[in-house]
Structures are given as structure tokens and as C-alpha cells.
Short mmCIF file of C-alpha atoms in Angstrom, two decimals:
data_model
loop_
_atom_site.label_atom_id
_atom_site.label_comp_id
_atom_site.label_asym_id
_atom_site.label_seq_id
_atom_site.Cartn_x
_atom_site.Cartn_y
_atom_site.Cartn_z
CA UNK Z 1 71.53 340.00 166.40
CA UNK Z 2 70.99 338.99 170.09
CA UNK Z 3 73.81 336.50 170.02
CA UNK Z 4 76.42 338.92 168.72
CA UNK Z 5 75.01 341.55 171.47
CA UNK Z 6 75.64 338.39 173.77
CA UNK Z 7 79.20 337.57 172.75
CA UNK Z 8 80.05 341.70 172.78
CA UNK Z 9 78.94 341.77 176.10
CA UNK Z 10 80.74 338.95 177.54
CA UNK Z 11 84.27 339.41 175.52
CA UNK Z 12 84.00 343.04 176.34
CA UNK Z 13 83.67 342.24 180.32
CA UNK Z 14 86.56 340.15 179.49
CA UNK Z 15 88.53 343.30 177.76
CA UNK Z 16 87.29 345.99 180.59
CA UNK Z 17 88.24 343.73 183.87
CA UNK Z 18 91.87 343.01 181.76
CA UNK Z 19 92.22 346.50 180.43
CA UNK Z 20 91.21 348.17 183.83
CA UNK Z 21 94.10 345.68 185.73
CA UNK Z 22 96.54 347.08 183.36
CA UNK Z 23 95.26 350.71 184.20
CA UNK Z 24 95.83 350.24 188.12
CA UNK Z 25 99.33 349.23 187.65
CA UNK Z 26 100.33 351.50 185.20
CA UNK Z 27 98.63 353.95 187.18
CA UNK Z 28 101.21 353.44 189.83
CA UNK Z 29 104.27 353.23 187.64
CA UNK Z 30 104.65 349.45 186.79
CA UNK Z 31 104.45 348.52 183.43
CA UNK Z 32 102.19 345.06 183.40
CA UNK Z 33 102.25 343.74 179.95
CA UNK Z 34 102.29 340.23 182.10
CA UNK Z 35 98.53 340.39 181.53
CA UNK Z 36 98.45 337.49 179.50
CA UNK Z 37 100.03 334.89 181.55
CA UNK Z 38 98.30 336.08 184.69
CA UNK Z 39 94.69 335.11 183.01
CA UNK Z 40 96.16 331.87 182.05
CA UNK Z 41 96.65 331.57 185.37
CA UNK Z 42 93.92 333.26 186.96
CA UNK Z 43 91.99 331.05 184.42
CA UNK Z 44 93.42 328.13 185.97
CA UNK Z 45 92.28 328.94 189.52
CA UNK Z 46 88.60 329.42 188.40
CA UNK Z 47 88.78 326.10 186.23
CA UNK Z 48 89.86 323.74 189.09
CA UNK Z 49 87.56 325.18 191.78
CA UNK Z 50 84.83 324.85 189.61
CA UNK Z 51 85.99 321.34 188.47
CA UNK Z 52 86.17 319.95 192.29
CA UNK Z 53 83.19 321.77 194.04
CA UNK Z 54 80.15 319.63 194.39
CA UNK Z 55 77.51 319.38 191.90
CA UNK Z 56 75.15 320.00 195.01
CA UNK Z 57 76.92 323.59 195.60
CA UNK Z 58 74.34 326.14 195.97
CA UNK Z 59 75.05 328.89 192.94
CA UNK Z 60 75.95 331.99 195.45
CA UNK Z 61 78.65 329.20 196.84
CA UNK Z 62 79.87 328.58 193.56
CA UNK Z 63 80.53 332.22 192.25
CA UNK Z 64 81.80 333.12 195.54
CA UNK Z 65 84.46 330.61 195.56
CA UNK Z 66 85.34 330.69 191.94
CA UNK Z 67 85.55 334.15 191.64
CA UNK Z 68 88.04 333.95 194.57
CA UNK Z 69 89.94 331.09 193.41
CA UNK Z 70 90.85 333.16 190.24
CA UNK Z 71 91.22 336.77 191.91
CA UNK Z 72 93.86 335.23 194.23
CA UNK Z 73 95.64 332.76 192.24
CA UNK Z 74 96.43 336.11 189.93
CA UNK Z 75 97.41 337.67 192.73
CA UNK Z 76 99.77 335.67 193.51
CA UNK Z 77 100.70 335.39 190.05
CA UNK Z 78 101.23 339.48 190.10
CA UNK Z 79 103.68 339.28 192.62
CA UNK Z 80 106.46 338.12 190.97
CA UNK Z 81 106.43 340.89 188.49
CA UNK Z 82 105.69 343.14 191.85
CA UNK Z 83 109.04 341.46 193.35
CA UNK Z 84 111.21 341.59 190.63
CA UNK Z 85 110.25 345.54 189.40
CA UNK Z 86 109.93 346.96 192.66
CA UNK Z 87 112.15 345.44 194.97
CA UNK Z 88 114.86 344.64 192.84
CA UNK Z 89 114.35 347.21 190.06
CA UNK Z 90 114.09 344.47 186.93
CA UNK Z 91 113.28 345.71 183.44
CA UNK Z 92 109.23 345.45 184.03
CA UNK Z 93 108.63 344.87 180.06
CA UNK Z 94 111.14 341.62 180.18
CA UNK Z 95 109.39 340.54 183.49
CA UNK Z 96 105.95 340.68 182.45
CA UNK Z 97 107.26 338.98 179.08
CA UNK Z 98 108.43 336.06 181.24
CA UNK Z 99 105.23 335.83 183.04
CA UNK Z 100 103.76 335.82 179.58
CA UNK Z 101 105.70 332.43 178.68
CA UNK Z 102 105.53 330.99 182.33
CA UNK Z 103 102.03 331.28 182.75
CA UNK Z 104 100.83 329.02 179.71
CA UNK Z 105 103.73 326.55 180.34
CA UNK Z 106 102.37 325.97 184.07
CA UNK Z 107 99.50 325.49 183.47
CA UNK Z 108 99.93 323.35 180.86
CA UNK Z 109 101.93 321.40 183.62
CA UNK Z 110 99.85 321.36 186.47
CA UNK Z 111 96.95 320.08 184.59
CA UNK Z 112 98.27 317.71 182.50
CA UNK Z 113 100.04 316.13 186.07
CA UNK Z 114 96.14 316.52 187.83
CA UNK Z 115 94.67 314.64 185.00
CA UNK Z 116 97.57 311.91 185.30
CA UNK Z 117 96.76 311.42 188.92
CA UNK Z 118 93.18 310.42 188.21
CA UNK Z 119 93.85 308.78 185.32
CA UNK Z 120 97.78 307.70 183.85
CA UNK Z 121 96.33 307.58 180.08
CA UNK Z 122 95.08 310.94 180.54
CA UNK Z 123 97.62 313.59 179.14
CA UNK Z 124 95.36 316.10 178.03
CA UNK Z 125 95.76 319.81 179.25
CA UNK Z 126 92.03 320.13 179.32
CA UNK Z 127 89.87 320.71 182.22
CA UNK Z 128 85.75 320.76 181.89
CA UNK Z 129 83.17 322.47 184.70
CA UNK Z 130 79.99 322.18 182.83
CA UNK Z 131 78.02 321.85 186.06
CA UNK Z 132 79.49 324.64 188.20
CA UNK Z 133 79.32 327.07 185.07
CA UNK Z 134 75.80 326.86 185.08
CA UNK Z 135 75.79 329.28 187.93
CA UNK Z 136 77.25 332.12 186.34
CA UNK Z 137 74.32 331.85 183.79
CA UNK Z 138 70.42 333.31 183.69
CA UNK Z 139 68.10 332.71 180.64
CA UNK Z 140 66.39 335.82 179.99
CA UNK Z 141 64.35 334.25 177.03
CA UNK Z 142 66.75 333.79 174.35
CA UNK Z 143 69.45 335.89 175.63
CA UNK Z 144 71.85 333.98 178.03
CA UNK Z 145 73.17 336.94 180.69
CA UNK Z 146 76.00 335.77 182.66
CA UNK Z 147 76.94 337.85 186.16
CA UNK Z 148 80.14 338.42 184.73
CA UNK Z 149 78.66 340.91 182.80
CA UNK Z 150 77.06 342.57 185.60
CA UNK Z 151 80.61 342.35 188.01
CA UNK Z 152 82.66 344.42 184.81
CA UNK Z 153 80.17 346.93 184.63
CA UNK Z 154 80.13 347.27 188.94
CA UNK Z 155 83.97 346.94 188.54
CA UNK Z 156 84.65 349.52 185.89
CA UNK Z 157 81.99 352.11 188.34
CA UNK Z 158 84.04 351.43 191.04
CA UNK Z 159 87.05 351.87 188.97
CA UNK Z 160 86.39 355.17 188.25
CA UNK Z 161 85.28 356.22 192.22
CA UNK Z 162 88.32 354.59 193.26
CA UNK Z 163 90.66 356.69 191.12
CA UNK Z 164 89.18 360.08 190.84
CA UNK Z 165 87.08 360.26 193.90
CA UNK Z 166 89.23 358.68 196.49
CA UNK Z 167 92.66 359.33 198.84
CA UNK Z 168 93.66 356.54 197.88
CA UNK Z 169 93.34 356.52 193.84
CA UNK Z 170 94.54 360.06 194.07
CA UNK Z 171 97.70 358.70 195.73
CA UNK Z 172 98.23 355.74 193.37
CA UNK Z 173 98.35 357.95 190.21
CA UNK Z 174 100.88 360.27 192.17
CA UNK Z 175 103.17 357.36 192.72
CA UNK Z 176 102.93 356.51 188.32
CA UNK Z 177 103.10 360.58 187.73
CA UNK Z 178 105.96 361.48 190.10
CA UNK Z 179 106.84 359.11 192.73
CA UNK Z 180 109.43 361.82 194.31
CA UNK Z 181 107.03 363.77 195.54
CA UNK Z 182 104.17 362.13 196.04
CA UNK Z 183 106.99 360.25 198.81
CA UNK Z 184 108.52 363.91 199.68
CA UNK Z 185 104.39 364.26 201.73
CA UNK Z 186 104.37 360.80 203.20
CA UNK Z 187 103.21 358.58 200.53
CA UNK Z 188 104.86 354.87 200.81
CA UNK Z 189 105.40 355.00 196.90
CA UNK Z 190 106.50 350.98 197.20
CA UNK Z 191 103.35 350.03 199.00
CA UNK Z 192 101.24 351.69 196.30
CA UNK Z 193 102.74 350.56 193.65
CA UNK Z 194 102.22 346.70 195.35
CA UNK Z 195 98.46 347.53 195.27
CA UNK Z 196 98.20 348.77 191.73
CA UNK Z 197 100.32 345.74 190.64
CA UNK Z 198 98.34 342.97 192.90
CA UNK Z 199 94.69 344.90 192.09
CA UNK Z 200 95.82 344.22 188.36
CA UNK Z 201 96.68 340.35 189.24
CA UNK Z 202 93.02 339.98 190.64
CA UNK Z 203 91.09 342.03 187.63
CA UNK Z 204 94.13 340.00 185.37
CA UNK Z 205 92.69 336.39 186.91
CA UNK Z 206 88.94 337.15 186.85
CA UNK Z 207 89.33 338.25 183.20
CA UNK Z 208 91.23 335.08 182.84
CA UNK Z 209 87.98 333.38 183.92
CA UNK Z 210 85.52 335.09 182.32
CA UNK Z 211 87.35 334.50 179.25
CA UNK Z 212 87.67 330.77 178.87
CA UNK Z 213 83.68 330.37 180.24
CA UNK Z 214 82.60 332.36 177.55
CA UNK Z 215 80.15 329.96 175.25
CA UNK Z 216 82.44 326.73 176.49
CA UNK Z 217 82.31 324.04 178.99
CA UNK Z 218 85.85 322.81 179.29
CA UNK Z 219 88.70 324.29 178.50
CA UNK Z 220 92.33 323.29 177.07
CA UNK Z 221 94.97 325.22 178.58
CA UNK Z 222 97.61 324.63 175.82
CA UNK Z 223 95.12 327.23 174.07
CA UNK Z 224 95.98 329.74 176.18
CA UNK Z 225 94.17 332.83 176.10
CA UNK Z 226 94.39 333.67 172.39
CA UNK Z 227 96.10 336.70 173.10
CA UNK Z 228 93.53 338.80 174.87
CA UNK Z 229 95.98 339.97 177.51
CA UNK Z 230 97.68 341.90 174.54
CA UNK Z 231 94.55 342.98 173.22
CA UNK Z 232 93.11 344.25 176.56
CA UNK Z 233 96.54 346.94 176.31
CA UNK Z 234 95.23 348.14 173.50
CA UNK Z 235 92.25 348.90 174.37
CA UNK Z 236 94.03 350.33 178.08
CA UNK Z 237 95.90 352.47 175.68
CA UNK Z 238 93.51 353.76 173.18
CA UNK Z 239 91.21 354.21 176.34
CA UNK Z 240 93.95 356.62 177.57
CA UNK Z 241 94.04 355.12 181.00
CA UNK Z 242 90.65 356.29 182.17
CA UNK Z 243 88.11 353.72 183.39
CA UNK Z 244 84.91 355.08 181.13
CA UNK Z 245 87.19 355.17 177.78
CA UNK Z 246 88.49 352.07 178.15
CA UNK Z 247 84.65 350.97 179.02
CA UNK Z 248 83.62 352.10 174.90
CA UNK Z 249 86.53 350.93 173.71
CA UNK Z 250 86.18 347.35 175.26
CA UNK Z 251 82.58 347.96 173.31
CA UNK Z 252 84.09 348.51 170.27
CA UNK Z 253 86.99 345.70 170.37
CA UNK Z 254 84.55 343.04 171.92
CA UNK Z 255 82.37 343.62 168.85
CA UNK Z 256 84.94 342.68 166.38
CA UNK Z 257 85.70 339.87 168.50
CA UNK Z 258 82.02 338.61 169.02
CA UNK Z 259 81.79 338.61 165.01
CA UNK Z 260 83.70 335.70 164.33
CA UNK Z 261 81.48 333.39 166.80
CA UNK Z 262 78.35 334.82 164.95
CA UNK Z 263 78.94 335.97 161.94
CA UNK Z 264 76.69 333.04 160.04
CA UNK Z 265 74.17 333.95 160.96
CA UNK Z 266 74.39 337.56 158.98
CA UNK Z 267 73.38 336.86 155.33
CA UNK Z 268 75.32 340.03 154.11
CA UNK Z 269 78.44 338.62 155.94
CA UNK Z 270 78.35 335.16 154.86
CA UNK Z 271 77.69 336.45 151.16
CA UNK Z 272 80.85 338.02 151.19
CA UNK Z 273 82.64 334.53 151.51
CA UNK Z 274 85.39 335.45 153.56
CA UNK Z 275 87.63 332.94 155.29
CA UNK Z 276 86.89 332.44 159.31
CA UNK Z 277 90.05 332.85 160.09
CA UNK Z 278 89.73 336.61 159.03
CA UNK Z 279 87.24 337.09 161.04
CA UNK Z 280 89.41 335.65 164.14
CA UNK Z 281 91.84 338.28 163.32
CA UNK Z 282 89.66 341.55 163.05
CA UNK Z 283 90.20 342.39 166.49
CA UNK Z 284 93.93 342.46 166.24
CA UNK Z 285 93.81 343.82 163.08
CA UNK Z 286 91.42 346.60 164.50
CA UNK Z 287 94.16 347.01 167.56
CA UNK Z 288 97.29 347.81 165.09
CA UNK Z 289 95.56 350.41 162.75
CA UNK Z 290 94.08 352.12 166.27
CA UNK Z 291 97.26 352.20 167.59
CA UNK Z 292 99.08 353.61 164.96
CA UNK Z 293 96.41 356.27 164.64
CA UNK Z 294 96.21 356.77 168.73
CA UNK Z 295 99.91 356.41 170.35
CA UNK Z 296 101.40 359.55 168.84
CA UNK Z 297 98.89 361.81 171.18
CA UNK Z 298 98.79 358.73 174.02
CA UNK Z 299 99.41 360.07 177.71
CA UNK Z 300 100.34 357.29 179.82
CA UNK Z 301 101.71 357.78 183.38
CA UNK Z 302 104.95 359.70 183.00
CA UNK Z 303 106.44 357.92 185.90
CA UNK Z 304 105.74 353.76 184.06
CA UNK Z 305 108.82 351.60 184.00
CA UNK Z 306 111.06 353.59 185.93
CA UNK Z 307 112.22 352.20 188.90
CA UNK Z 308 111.64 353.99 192.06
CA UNK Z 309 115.04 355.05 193.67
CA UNK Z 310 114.39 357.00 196.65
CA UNK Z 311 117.43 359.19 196.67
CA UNK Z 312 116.67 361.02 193.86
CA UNK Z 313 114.83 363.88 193.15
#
């Protein structure tokens, strides 16, 4: 029982940090269903800082410059979806498919041609930090907490301040509700809608990391991310775009998840002699029938995907 409330914890801080970087954009009127490739990529950051930093790093050092590694490489990710849909008013659901395809493909690249530098026979796409993740890790008798848990729950408070209690939330979900006049009293709709789509590159990338740390040492990027990035806008969706919903239902999703890691060790589960694989795809499963049930009365943003033109009103 502790190990599935470990694994619930830790793929649900994956699902809230995703989710909640898919609410921030969305929130000012880009579509970002890029999530996927941007915690490949984001992933990718984390990976090599934690590969190269000394073994002698103190552990602050470590999370502070992993944590940043992945945070900016998904920035910088995010901006080519915030290029191509704001600046030059691209379909945002092709562009964050591209990102989607490109983001698993580079890294795939850039790891395989690190791993050939140091060694020509070595082709793999795999990169291990069993050392540095030891920082992100405290034994609390035989549960293993990792910070990560502790930053998505901070992250997901602040979340909500930062939306409902601040100028500037108040004037990112006027730019996704009705950019005309939230710019007809000053607001600089294209500079908000940068933030919301570079906030959800750096809660994109950290997921990213917190993802492929999760009970592993090393990690092979032709993997990917299993499809989490997908997953996370389900649970952005039947959260309803609001910070503490899509909190529970990262709860609920992370569960299903955290079952097919643990489930031998549940007598009652392992009776029933169902394939693994099945358990792999509860999650997904879970997402489709809650969708079906949820989209009809779904409110998203009314202003999402449409590109900003300032002459019209």
C-alpha cells in the first residue's frame, strides 16, 4: 500500500506540473497540445545536467541546477509554438503536433551523437544519473519522498494565487476569454499570451523530469514519455482549467497509473490474472471514458486557438 501511495504521488506531480502548463497557455488563448515533446525535451535538459555535474555536488546544487536545466530547455522549446501561433498566426493544434514529433526525434539525436563522442560503439539513446538523482530523494522509513512532490504541490498553490488572486493572472485569462478587450484597456494581449505559452514550456520541462526519474536511474529517450503529455490534457480538461480540480484529478489519474508498477503486490489483483499490459493502459483507458462523459459540459477559454488580429473587434 505505501508503494502505490508512492508511485500516485510522484506520477501525479508529474500530471499536475504538465496539466497546470497546459492551463497557463490555454488560459491565454494558445492551444498547447505540444506538451509531449516539450517534456521530452525538458526531460533531456534535466538528464544531461545531472549526467555531467560532479558526484561531489552538494544536493541543494544539484536540484538547483537540474531543475533549471529542464525549466529552460522547455522554455525554449515553447517558443517555437509561441513564434509560429502568435506571431505568424499558425494553426496552434498542427504546431504543437510538430513539436510532438520533433521533440522525441531530437533527442533521440542529440544523445545518441553525445554518447558517440565518448564512445564511437556507443549508439544507444540512453542516458543514466544515478548519482545526481539521489538528491531529489529522502527515506522516510520505507516510504521514499522525492522534493518533486513537495515543488507540484507549492506549484499548483501558487497556481491558483497567481490566477485568481493576482493582476497579472486576472489579465492572462482576459487575453484566452476576449483578447479585444482585454487590449481595448491597455493589456499587451501578445506579451501575455508569450508568458502563458513559455510558463507552460517550464511546468512542460520539469514534468518532463520528474517523469523519467520516477523509480529509474537512466533513461532511454527513444521511450519517450509514454504519452503523459496527452494524458496530462485530460486531466487539464476534466479539471476544467482550474488549478485545485486538476490537483484531484491528477490524484485520480496518477492512481491508475501507479497500479501497473505495483499491482503484485495486491493478492486480489494478481488473482484476477490479468495481463500487465492492461494495467499500462488503465490510465488512458480511464482518460477516454472521462472524456466522453466530461467534454459535452467542458468550458475552456472561449478565446483558445484563435489568432489574435488586432483590428478586429
Amino acid at each position: 500500500m505505501l508503494l502505490l501511495i508512492q508511485y500516485t504521488l510522484i506520477f501525479a506531480s508529474v500530471l499536475i506540473l504538465v496539466a497546470l502548463g497546459g492551463c497557463f497557455s490555454e488560459h491565454s488563448g494558445v492551444i498547447n497540445i505540444g506538451l509531449e515533446g516539450i517534456m521530452v525535451m525538458g526531460a533531456l535538459g534535466g538528464a544531461l545536467m545531472m549526467k555531467y555535474l560532479p558526484e561531489s555536488a552538494p544536493a541543494a546544487v544539484v536540484i538547483l541546477l537540474v531543475v533549471l536545466a529542464s525549466v529552460l530547455v522547455g522554455m525554449v522549446f515553447s517558443l517555437l509554438l509561441g513564434v509560429a501561433a502568435i506571431n505568424f498566426n499558425a494553426d496552434q493544434t498542427l504546431v504543437g503536433t510538430a513539436l510532438n514529433l520533433l521533440g522525441p526525434a531530437a533527442a533521440v539525436v542529440i544523445v545518441r551523437a553525445i554518447n558517440m563522442a565518448e564512445n564511437p560503439d556507443n549508439v544507444s539513446s540512453t542516458v543514466a544519473y544515478k548519482v545526481a538523482k539521489k538528491a531529489f530523494l529522502v527515506r522516510i522509513g520505507k516510504f521514499e519522498f522525492s522534493w518533486f512532490m513537495l515543488f507540484a504541490l507549492l506549484i499548483l498553490i501558487a497556481s491558483y494565487i497567481v490566477l485568481y488572486k493576482t493582476r497579472f493572472g486576472l489579465r492572462l485569462m482576459a487575453c484566452g476569454e476576449h483578447p479585444q478587450a482585454a487590449d481595448s484597456v491597455g493589456i499587451n494581449v501578445f506579451k501575455m499570451r508569450y508568458a502563458g505559452v513559455l510558463i507552460s514550456g517550464a511546468l512542460g520541462g520539469l514534468g518532463g523530469l520528474v517523469y523519467i526519474t520516477a523509480g529509474v536511474s537512466e533513461w532511454k529517450f527513444e521511450n519517450g514519455v509514454a504519452g503523459f503529455g496527452f494524458l496530462a490534457l485530460a486531466v487539464m480538461i476534466f479539471g476544467q482549467w482550474k488549478p485545485v480540480n486538476i490537483g484531484l484529478a491528477a490524484l485520480l489519474f496518477g492512481l491508475f497509473r501507479a497500479l501497473s508498477n505495483v499491482y503484485t503486490g495486491f493478492d486480489a489483483l494478481v488473482a484476477l490474472k490479468l495481463p500487465s499490459t492492461l494495467y499500462n493502459m488503465f490510465p488512458y483507458i480511464i482518460s477516454l471514458i472521462v472524456l466522453v462523459f466530461v467534454s459535452k459540459n467542458s468550458r475552456a477559454p472561449k478565446a483558445e486557438g484563435i489568432p489574435y488580429d488586432k483590428g478586429q473587434r
